[in-house]
Short mmCIF file of C-alpha atoms and ligand atoms in Angstrom, two decimals:
data_model
loop_
_atom_site.label_atom_id
_atom_site.label_comp_id
_atom_site.label_asym_id
_atom_site.label_seq_id
_atom_site.Cartn_x
_atom_site.Cartn_y
_atom_site.Cartn_z
CA UNK A 22 9.76 90.06 302.91
CA UNK A 23 12.03 93.09 303.13
CA UNK A 24 15.46 92.34 304.54
CA UNK A 25 17.17 94.96 306.68
CA UNK A 26 20.80 95.21 307.78
CA UNK A 27 19.80 95.64 311.40
CA UNK A 28 16.63 95.60 313.49
CA UNK A 29 16.43 97.03 317.00
CA UNK A 30 13.35 95.69 318.73
CA UNK A 31 11.50 96.59 321.89
CA UNK A 32 13.51 99.60 323.08
CA UNK A 33 12.33 102.97 324.35
CA UNK A 34 13.38 105.55 321.77
CA UNK A 35 14.18 109.09 322.89
CA UNK A 36 12.20 111.21 320.45
CA UNK A 37 11.84 114.98 320.49
CA UNK A 38 8.23 114.50 321.57
CA UNK A 39 9.33 112.28 324.45
CA UNK A 40 10.38 108.68 325.13
CA UNK A 41 8.37 106.16 323.11
CA UNK A 42 8.50 102.42 322.48
CA UNK A 43 9.37 101.96 318.84
CA UNK A 44 11.08 99.30 316.73
CA UNK A 45 13.77 100.55 314.38
CA UNK A 46 15.40 99.04 311.32
CA UNK A 47 18.47 100.07 309.40
CA UNK A 48 19.12 99.72 305.70
CA UNK A 49 22.01 101.28 303.79
CA UNK A 50 22.91 103.40 306.79
CA UNK A 51 19.48 105.02 307.22
CA UNK A 52 16.82 104.59 309.90
CA UNK A 53 13.42 103.09 309.17
CA UNK A 54 10.65 103.28 311.72
CA UNK A 55 8.93 99.91 311.82
CA UNK A 56 5.27 99.38 312.00
CA UNK A 57 4.75 96.45 314.41
CA UNK A 58 2.79 94.56 311.77
CA UNK A 59 5.72 94.47 309.34
CA UNK A 60 7.30 91.17 308.46
CA UNK A 61 10.70 91.46 310.10
CA UNK A 62 13.97 90.04 308.84
CA UNK A 63 17.51 91.33 309.19
CA UNK A 64 21.14 90.28 309.14
CA UNK A 65 21.33 91.24 312.80
CA UNK A 66 18.62 91.75 315.39
CA UNK A 67 19.19 93.55 318.70
CA UNK A 68 16.70 92.87 321.45
CA UNK A 69 16.47 96.25 323.18
CA UNK A 70 13.72 95.38 325.59
CA UNK A 71 14.17 97.42 328.75
CA UNK A 72 16.84 99.58 327.07
CA UNK A 73 16.82 103.25 326.14
CA UNK A 74 17.74 104.20 322.59
CA UNK A 75 19.26 107.61 321.98
CA UNK A 76 20.05 109.12 318.61
CA UNK A 77 23.85 108.82 318.31
CA UNK A 78 25.39 111.55 320.43
CA UNK A 79 27.08 114.50 318.74
CA UNK A 80 30.01 116.16 320.51
CA UNK A 81 30.29 119.63 318.98
CA UNK A 82 33.71 120.48 320.42
CA UNK A 83 36.75 118.20 320.63
CA UNK A 84 40.51 118.61 320.17
CA UNK A 85 41.97 115.38 318.75
CA UNK A 86 45.51 116.78 318.20
CA UNK A 87 46.26 115.22 314.81
CA UNK A 88 48.36 116.27 313.01
CA UNK A 89 51.28 117.41 315.09
CA UNK A 90 50.44 116.69 318.73
CA UNK A 91 49.72 113.00 318.51
CA UNK A 92 51.54 112.19 321.73
CA UNK A 93 48.41 113.65 323.41
CA UNK A 94 45.76 112.13 321.09
CA UNK A 95 45.13 111.15 317.50
CA UNK A 96 42.08 110.46 315.40
CA UNK A 97 42.17 106.75 316.26
CA UNK A 98 42.44 107.16 320.05
CA UNK A 99 40.11 110.16 320.17
CA UNK A 100 37.43 108.43 318.12
CA UNK A 101 37.81 105.28 320.23
CA UNK A 102 37.17 107.35 323.36
CA UNK A 103 34.17 108.89 321.55
CA UNK A 104 32.43 105.65 320.62
CA UNK A 105 33.10 104.09 324.03
CA UNK A 106 31.26 107.08 325.44
CA UNK A 107 28.33 106.67 323.02
CA UNK A 108 29.40 109.56 320.77
CA UNK A 109 28.85 108.81 317.08
CA UNK A 110 29.84 112.18 315.61
CA UNK A 111 32.47 114.68 316.74
CA UNK A 112 33.36 118.14 315.48
CA UNK A 113 37.06 118.79 315.82
CA UNK A 114 38.94 122.02 316.46
CA UNK A 115 41.65 123.57 314.29
CA UNK A 116 44.40 124.20 316.88
CA UNK A 117 46.51 121.28 315.72
CA UNK A 118 50.09 121.63 314.46
CA UNK A 119 50.01 123.03 311.85
CA UNK A 120 46.68 124.72 312.52
CA UNK A 121 43.82 123.88 310.17
CA UNK A 122 43.51 127.15 308.29
CA UNK A 123 43.26 126.07 304.65
CA UNK A 124 41.07 123.84 302.52
CA UNK A 125 44.10 121.65 301.96
CA UNK A 126 44.63 121.17 305.70
CA UNK A 127 40.95 120.25 306.17
CA UNK A 128 41.17 117.75 303.31
CA UNK A 129 44.24 116.22 304.91
CA UNK A 130 42.41 115.75 308.22
CA UNK A 131 39.43 114.25 306.39
CA UNK A 132 41.66 111.82 304.56
CA UNK A 133 43.35 110.75 307.82
CA UNK A 134 40.00 110.39 309.57
CA UNK A 135 38.56 108.25 306.78
CA UNK A 136 41.15 105.60 307.52
CA UNK A 137 41.36 106.03 311.30
CA UNK A 138 38.06 107.22 312.73
CA UNK A 139 35.53 104.97 314.41
CA UNK A 140 33.01 107.82 314.61
CA UNK A 141 31.71 110.34 312.08
CA UNK A 142 33.65 113.57 311.92
CA UNK A 143 33.56 117.22 310.99
CA UNK A 144 36.50 119.63 311.15
CA UNK A 145 36.54 123.36 311.82
CA UNK A 146 38.69 125.75 309.81
CA UNK A 147 40.55 128.25 312.00
CA UNK A 148 40.13 131.95 311.26
CA UNK A 149 43.26 134.11 310.98
CA UNK A 150 43.94 137.66 309.82
CA UNK A 151 45.11 136.31 306.46
CA UNK A 152 42.92 133.41 305.40
CA UNK A 153 39.59 134.95 304.36
CA UNK A 154 39.74 133.32 300.91
CA UNK A 155 40.17 129.89 302.51
CA UNK A 156 37.37 130.56 305.02
CA UNK A 157 35.01 131.34 302.15
CA UNK A 158 35.54 127.78 300.89
CA UNK A 159 34.67 126.15 304.23
CA UNK A 160 30.93 125.85 303.60
CA UNK A 161 31.44 123.78 300.44
CA UNK A 162 33.82 121.20 301.89
CA UNK A 163 32.12 117.95 302.87
CA UNK A 164 33.46 117.19 306.34
CA UNK A 165 34.02 120.83 307.32
CA UNK A 166 31.59 121.91 310.04
CA UNK A 167 32.37 125.62 310.18
CA UNK A 168 34.84 128.32 311.19
CA UNK A 169 36.48 128.61 314.61
CA UNK A 170 37.94 131.85 315.89
CA UNK A 171 40.03 132.19 319.06
CA UNK A 172 39.36 135.75 320.27
CA UNK A 173 41.79 135.12 323.14
CA UNK A 174 44.83 132.89 323.00
CA UNK A 175 44.65 129.38 324.36
CA UNK A 176 46.42 126.16 323.33
CA UNK A 177 48.20 126.75 319.98
CA UNK A 178 48.78 130.01 318.14
CA UNK A 179 45.39 130.72 316.58
CA UNK A 180 44.27 134.20 317.57
CA UNK A 181 42.12 136.86 315.96
CA UNK A 182 40.42 139.72 317.74
CA UNK A 183 40.88 142.81 315.56
CA UNK A 184 37.51 144.30 314.72
CA UNK A 185 38.14 144.96 311.00
CA UNK A 186 39.23 141.36 310.39
CA UNK A 187 36.29 139.96 312.33
CA UNK A 188 33.90 142.13 310.34
CA UNK A 189 35.47 140.95 307.11
CA UNK A 190 34.92 137.31 308.08
CA UNK A 191 31.43 137.86 309.49
CA UNK A 192 30.32 139.65 306.33
CA UNK A 193 31.94 137.40 303.74
CA UNK A 194 31.37 133.83 304.92
CA UNK A 195 28.39 131.63 305.65
CA UNK A 196 27.85 128.72 308.03
CA UNK A 197 28.75 128.31 311.67
CA UNK A 198 31.25 130.70 313.25
CA UNK A 199 32.24 129.24 316.62
CA UNK A 200 34.01 131.57 319.04
CA UNK A 201 36.38 131.09 321.94
CA UNK A 202 35.54 134.28 323.78
CA UNK A 203 38.17 135.75 326.08
CA UNK A 204 39.59 139.27 325.84
CA UNK A 205 43.18 138.95 324.61
CA UNK A 206 44.18 142.48 325.56
CA UNK A 207 43.05 141.91 329.15
CA UNK A 208 44.77 138.52 329.28
CA UNK A 209 48.03 140.22 328.30
CA UNK A 210 47.52 143.15 330.71
CA UNK A 211 46.81 140.76 333.58
CA UNK A 212 49.58 138.28 332.76
CA UNK A 213 51.50 139.08 335.96
CA UNK A 214 48.70 137.36 337.91
CA UNK A 215 49.54 134.19 336.03
CA UNK A 216 53.30 134.65 336.09
CA UNK A 217 53.38 135.18 339.85
CA UNK A 218 50.97 132.37 340.63
CA UNK A 219 52.10 129.26 342.43
CA UNK A 220 48.87 127.29 342.16
CA UNK A 221 46.15 126.64 339.60
CA UNK A 222 43.67 128.44 341.86
CA UNK A 223 44.95 131.68 340.31
CA UNK A 224 43.97 130.57 336.80
CA UNK A 225 40.38 131.80 337.19
CA UNK A 226 41.71 135.04 338.64
CA UNK A 227 44.02 135.70 335.69
CA UNK A 228 41.30 134.81 333.16
CA UNK A 229 38.55 136.41 335.26
CA UNK A 230 34.86 136.97 334.50
CA UNK A 231 35.53 140.45 333.08
CA UNK A 232 37.95 138.91 330.58
CA UNK A 233 35.22 136.65 329.25
CA UNK A 234 32.35 139.12 329.54
CA UNK A 235 34.02 142.05 327.78
CA UNK A 236 35.04 139.82 324.90
CA UNK A 237 31.57 138.32 324.56
CA UNK A 238 29.89 141.73 324.66
CA UNK A 239 32.26 143.10 322.06
CA UNK A 240 31.91 140.20 319.64
CA UNK A 241 28.11 140.11 319.87
CA UNK A 242 28.05 143.83 319.11
CA UNK A 243 30.14 143.18 315.98
CA UNK A 244 27.93 140.23 315.01
CA UNK A 245 24.84 142.43 315.42
CA UNK A 246 26.28 145.12 313.20
CA UNK A 247 27.22 142.56 310.58
CA UNK A 248 23.80 140.86 310.90
CA UNK A 249 25.61 137.60 311.43
CA UNK A 250 24.63 134.99 314.00
CA UNK A 251 27.57 133.47 315.89
CA UNK A 252 28.03 130.42 318.10
CA UNK A 253 29.68 131.21 321.45
CA UNK A 254 31.55 128.24 322.88
CA UNK A 255 31.99 127.13 326.51
CA UNK A 256 30.30 129.98 328.35
CA UNK A 257 31.44 130.04 331.98
CA UNK A 258 29.88 132.95 333.84
CA UNK A 259 26.41 133.97 334.95
CA UNK A 260 27.25 137.49 333.78
CA UNK A 261 27.69 136.33 330.19
CA UNK A 262 24.53 134.24 330.45
CA UNK A 263 22.51 137.31 331.50
CA UNK A 264 23.94 139.23 328.57
CA UNK A 265 23.45 136.41 326.04
CA UNK A 266 19.86 135.84 327.21
CA UNK A 267 19.14 139.36 325.95
CA UNK A 268 20.89 138.66 322.67
CA UNK A 269 19.63 135.23 321.65
CA UNK A 270 18.67 136.33 318.16
CA UNK A 271 22.36 137.03 317.49
CA UNK A 272 23.91 133.88 318.88
CA UNK A 273 23.73 130.26 319.86
CA UNK A 274 25.41 129.10 323.06
CA UNK A 275 27.42 126.11 324.25
CA UNK A 276 28.34 125.06 327.78
CA UNK A 277 30.50 122.12 328.87
CA UNK A 278 29.87 119.32 331.39
CA UNK A 279 32.93 120.38 333.38
CA UNK A 280 31.64 123.93 333.90
CA UNK A 281 28.28 122.47 334.95
CA UNK A 282 29.81 119.94 337.33
CA UNK A 283 32.97 121.38 338.89
CA UNK A 284 33.45 124.66 340.71
CA UNK A 285 36.20 126.73 342.23
CA UNK A 286 38.00 126.57 344.63
CA UNK A 287 37.14 122.91 345.32
CA UNK A 288 38.11 121.70 341.84
CA UNK A 289 41.57 123.27 342.15
CA UNK A 290 41.93 121.95 345.73
CA UNK A 291 41.20 118.45 344.48
CA UNK A 292 42.60 118.37 340.94
CA UNK A 293 45.18 121.18 340.85
CA UNK A 294 46.36 121.80 337.30
CA UNK A 295 44.15 118.96 336.05
CA UNK A 296 41.21 121.35 336.57
CA UNK A 297 42.93 124.10 334.59
CA UNK A 298 41.18 124.98 331.35
CA UNK A 299 40.27 128.00 329.21
CA UNK A 300 37.96 129.64 329.92
CA UNK A 301 38.35 128.53 333.54
CA UNK A 302 36.12 126.71 335.96
CA UNK A 303 34.61 129.41 338.20
CA UNK A 304 32.86 129.67 341.57
CA UNK A 305 29.61 127.87 342.40
CA UNK A 306 27.41 130.93 341.75
CA UNK A 307 28.56 130.83 338.12
CA UNK A 308 27.95 127.07 337.91
CA UNK A 309 24.43 127.75 339.22
CA UNK A 310 24.05 130.48 336.57
CA UNK A 311 24.85 127.96 333.84
CA UNK A 312 22.21 125.55 335.19
CA UNK A 313 19.73 128.40 335.23
CA UNK A 314 20.62 129.11 331.62
CA UNK A 315 19.84 125.52 330.64
CA UNK A 316 16.43 125.76 332.27
CA UNK A 317 15.70 129.18 330.67
CA UNK A 318 16.59 128.06 327.15
CA UNK A 319 19.70 130.23 326.78
CA UNK A 320 21.93 127.22 326.07
CA UNK A 321 21.61 125.36 322.76
CA UNK A 322 24.22 122.61 322.95
CA UNK A 323 26.59 120.93 325.38
CA UNK A 324 30.05 120.14 324.02
CA UNK A 325 32.88 118.37 325.85
CA UNK A 326 35.80 120.59 324.80
CA UNK A 327 37.80 117.35 324.98
CA UNK A 328 41.31 118.80 325.32
CA UNK A 329 43.72 116.05 326.33
CA UNK A 330 47.13 116.83 327.79
CA UNK A 331 49.43 114.17 329.22
CA UNK A 332 49.94 113.76 332.95
CA UNK A 333 53.59 114.75 332.51
CA UNK A 334 52.48 118.03 330.91
CA UNK A 335 49.88 118.70 333.61
CA UNK A 336 52.38 117.80 336.34
CA UNK A 337 54.74 120.61 335.32
CA UNK A 338 52.90 122.81 337.81
CA UNK A 339 51.09 126.09 337.32
CA UNK A 340 51.60 128.21 335.21
CA UNK A 341 53.71 125.88 333.04
CA UNK A 342 50.92 123.30 332.81
CA UNK A 343 48.75 123.44 329.66
CA UNK A 344 45.03 124.22 329.86
CA UNK A 345 42.37 121.68 329.02
CA UNK A 346 40.86 118.41 330.14
CA UNK A 347 39.57 115.33 328.31
CA UNK A 348 35.81 114.77 328.02
CA UNK A 349 34.58 113.04 324.87
CA UNK A 350 34.23 109.68 326.64
CA UNK A 351 32.52 111.19 329.68
CA UNK A 352 30.19 113.83 328.21
CA UNK A 353 27.23 111.44 328.07
CA UNK A 354 28.03 109.61 331.34
CA UNK A 355 28.33 112.92 333.20
CA UNK A 356 25.02 114.15 331.84
CA UNK A 357 23.49 110.81 332.88
CA UNK A 358 25.03 111.42 336.31
CA UNK A 359 23.08 114.68 336.39
CA UNK A 360 19.92 112.81 335.35
CA UNK A 361 20.40 110.59 338.39
CA UNK A 362 20.95 113.66 340.57
CA UNK A 363 17.67 115.13 339.30
CA UNK A 364 19.37 118.05 337.52
CA UNK A 365 18.45 117.01 333.98
CA UNK A 366 15.86 114.82 332.26
CA UNK A 367 16.71 112.16 329.70
CA UNK A 368 14.95 114.28 327.11
CA UNK A 369 17.12 117.28 327.96
CA UNK A 370 20.23 115.13 327.51
CA UNK A 371 19.04 114.25 324.00
CA UNK A 372 18.16 117.90 323.34
CA UNK A 373 21.68 119.12 324.10
CA UNK A 374 23.61 116.18 322.63
CA UNK A 375 21.40 115.10 319.71
CA UNK A 376 18.45 117.21 318.55
CA UNK A 377 19.98 120.68 318.87
CA UNK A 378 23.51 119.89 317.62
CA UNK A 379 22.02 118.25 314.51
CA UNK A 380 19.78 121.24 313.82
CA UNK A 381 22.46 123.79 314.57
CA UNK A 382 25.01 122.25 312.21
CA UNK A 383 22.45 121.08 309.64
CA UNK A 384 23.13 117.35 309.98
CA UNK A 385 20.80 114.56 308.90
CA UNK A 386 21.41 113.07 312.32
CA UNK A 387 20.27 113.38 315.90
CA UNK A 388 16.76 111.93 315.46
CA UNK A 389 15.39 108.38 315.53
CA UNK A 390 13.09 109.12 312.62
CA UNK A 391 12.56 107.77 309.12
CA UNK A 392 15.42 108.56 306.73
CA UNK A 393 17.88 109.94 309.30
CA UNK A 394 21.43 108.58 309.46
CA UNK A 395 21.54 105.38 311.51
CA UNK A 396 23.74 106.68 314.32
CA UNK A 397 22.32 105.13 317.47
CA UNK A 398 23.39 104.70 321.11
CA UNK A 399 21.69 102.04 323.21
CA UNK A 400 21.94 102.20 327.00
CA UNK A 401 20.79 100.19 329.96
CA UNK A 402 19.45 102.74 332.43
CA UNK A 403 19.20 100.09 335.14
CA UNK A 404 22.95 99.60 335.40
CA UNK A 405 25.16 101.86 337.50
CA UNK A 406 28.67 102.46 336.19
CA UNK A 407 31.67 104.19 337.74
CA UNK A 408 33.90 106.44 335.65
CA UNK A 409 37.51 105.33 336.11
CA UNK A 410 40.81 106.75 334.90
CA UNK A 411 41.92 103.32 333.75
CA UNK A 412 38.89 102.93 331.46
CA UNK A 413 39.69 106.09 329.51
CA UNK A 414 40.74 105.37 325.93
CA UNK A 415 42.25 108.81 325.40
CA UNK A 416 46.03 108.75 325.19
CA UNK A 417 46.13 111.07 328.19
CA UNK A 418 44.72 108.31 330.41
CA UNK A 419 42.91 110.44 332.98
CA UNK A 420 39.58 112.15 333.56
CA UNK A 421 38.55 114.91 335.97
CA UNK A 422 35.50 112.76 336.73
CA UNK A 423 37.29 109.71 338.13
CA UNK A 424 34.97 108.11 340.71
CA UNK A 425 31.71 109.71 339.50
CA UNK A 426 28.88 107.25 338.93
CA UNK A 427 25.98 107.27 336.50
CA UNK A 428 23.04 105.09 335.56
CA UNK A 429 23.09 104.07 331.91
CA UNK A 430 25.65 101.50 330.83
CA UNK A 431 26.40 101.96 327.13
CA UNK A 432 25.60 98.67 325.44
CA UNK A 433 25.85 99.58 321.76
CA UNK A 434 27.26 102.46 319.77
CA UNK A 435 26.09 102.26 316.17
CA UNK A 436 27.68 104.43 313.47
CA UNK A 437 25.94 104.61 310.09
CA UNK A 438 24.14 101.35 310.86
CA UNK A 439 27.35 99.53 311.83
CA UNK A 440 27.77 98.20 315.35
CA UNK A 441 31.01 99.82 316.47
CA UNK A 442 30.75 99.10 320.19
CA UNK A 443 28.97 95.99 321.45
CA UNK A 444 29.19 95.79 325.26
CA UNK A 445 32.71 97.19 325.30
CA UNK A 446 33.93 95.20 322.27
CA UNK A 447 35.07 97.60 319.55
CA UNK A 448 34.92 96.85 315.82
CA UNK A 449 38.21 96.69 313.95
CA UNK A 450 36.73 98.33 310.89
CA UNK A 451 36.61 102.14 310.85
CA UNK A 452 33.13 103.25 309.88
CA UNK A 453 33.47 107.02 310.47
CA UNK A 454 32.34 109.25 307.62
CA UNK A 455 32.61 112.99 306.98
CA UNK A 456 29.49 114.94 307.91
CA UNK A 457 27.43 116.72 305.28
CA UNK A 458 25.63 119.91 306.08
CA UNK A 459 22.07 119.95 304.77
CA UNK A 460 20.10 122.76 306.28
CA UNK A 461 20.69 124.62 309.49
CA UNK A 462 17.55 125.11 311.53
CA UNK A 463 18.85 127.69 314.02
O1 DOR B 507 41.45 124.70 327.97
C1 DOR B 507 41.46 124.69 326.75
N1 DOR B 507 42.20 123.78 326.07
N2 DOR B 507 40.75 125.59 326.07
C2 DOR B 507 40.89 125.75 324.74
O2 DOR B 507 40.29 126.63 324.18
C3 DOR B 507 41.82 124.90 323.99
C4 DOR B 507 42.05 123.63 324.67
C5 DOR B 507 43.21 122.84 324.10
O3 DOR B 507 43.24 122.69 322.87
O4 DOR B 507 44.03 122.38 324.85
#
């Protein structure tokens, strides 16, 4: 009789073909699909009757602030927030202090994460005007998920928008190039809007739709010329969506739960600077445009852009308050909230948080199929849960979604076959591992 490490019996698995009852087993960190007739034995058996089983969720955009800004977050607190929210893998951004712009800096993050991270991890290398030789190495580093370029300045000092440098990077590197797309020259020209503002409502006026659209048009044109597909992060406007829909062969597209859920001016009325992020939350017609994009297949992944800042920092008042809001613990709950509202199906949630991220980044994850990594999230769709500030594990201790409810209590978060969260109880051992890129299917 074959002995497994873990058996999960009786649950409804979310497969790409649709939800299906299927028993799963785990051995040496990999998934086995069980034939009902098999003789079952395991160190641990989970009865998942009546539960939904998702492939472990992948958050493709987080800022965990280590090294350098660990008063806001670190790899321990960020990964705790992740697993409590059902996220088993996160891809982390390079705007730490110092920024992650060399192989050495990536290796340092990986070494820290190995001892501190509850979830699996990948780190982006930041693109600068000077680090092409380092960027060329990115694709061969286990635990490096790609290159990130800030075309407009945001938190930190990473910035690169000069055409010749972009061309150099596009032509001489391989793998994912993820872009923060805002037009730096326009941001600088329009800075008086920000400087004279007395409320966060002006944030979306300073960083207006034109600022995002002109940058996105320009960078896609460069990508086209270089025959290089790029990944455009956190798209916020219907205008960009219309443009990107015409250019899907040149790009993949991310949106965030906050841009799908909040809109201006209500979000600024209610949350003030806590709703301030880059690129900004815009009016409801843009939010509707993003939903349309999901339905039309323009969007490939949803990422949280988890960007924690402390309440003290946010309370400094606009424009001194930093941009960004936390989200890694609420990305899945908020999408489940939208399932309850009839805006998304369960299968679409898995598409944007599991199937597509795994394919886009080339991970052996995101599917409850034979031989895939045993990252698994088990939820009880019959239980209603309220999102509360006090339940947030992020060091920042707040969420823009305080008071939202969703159906789908997270019962287990399983990382590489190890139960990391069991009904809110978190394992002491850190099971997070660096991602490996196999083959990208986008
Ligand atoms: O609002 C944002 N905050 N947008 C970004 O691009 C960066 C992030 C941060 O790191 O705070």
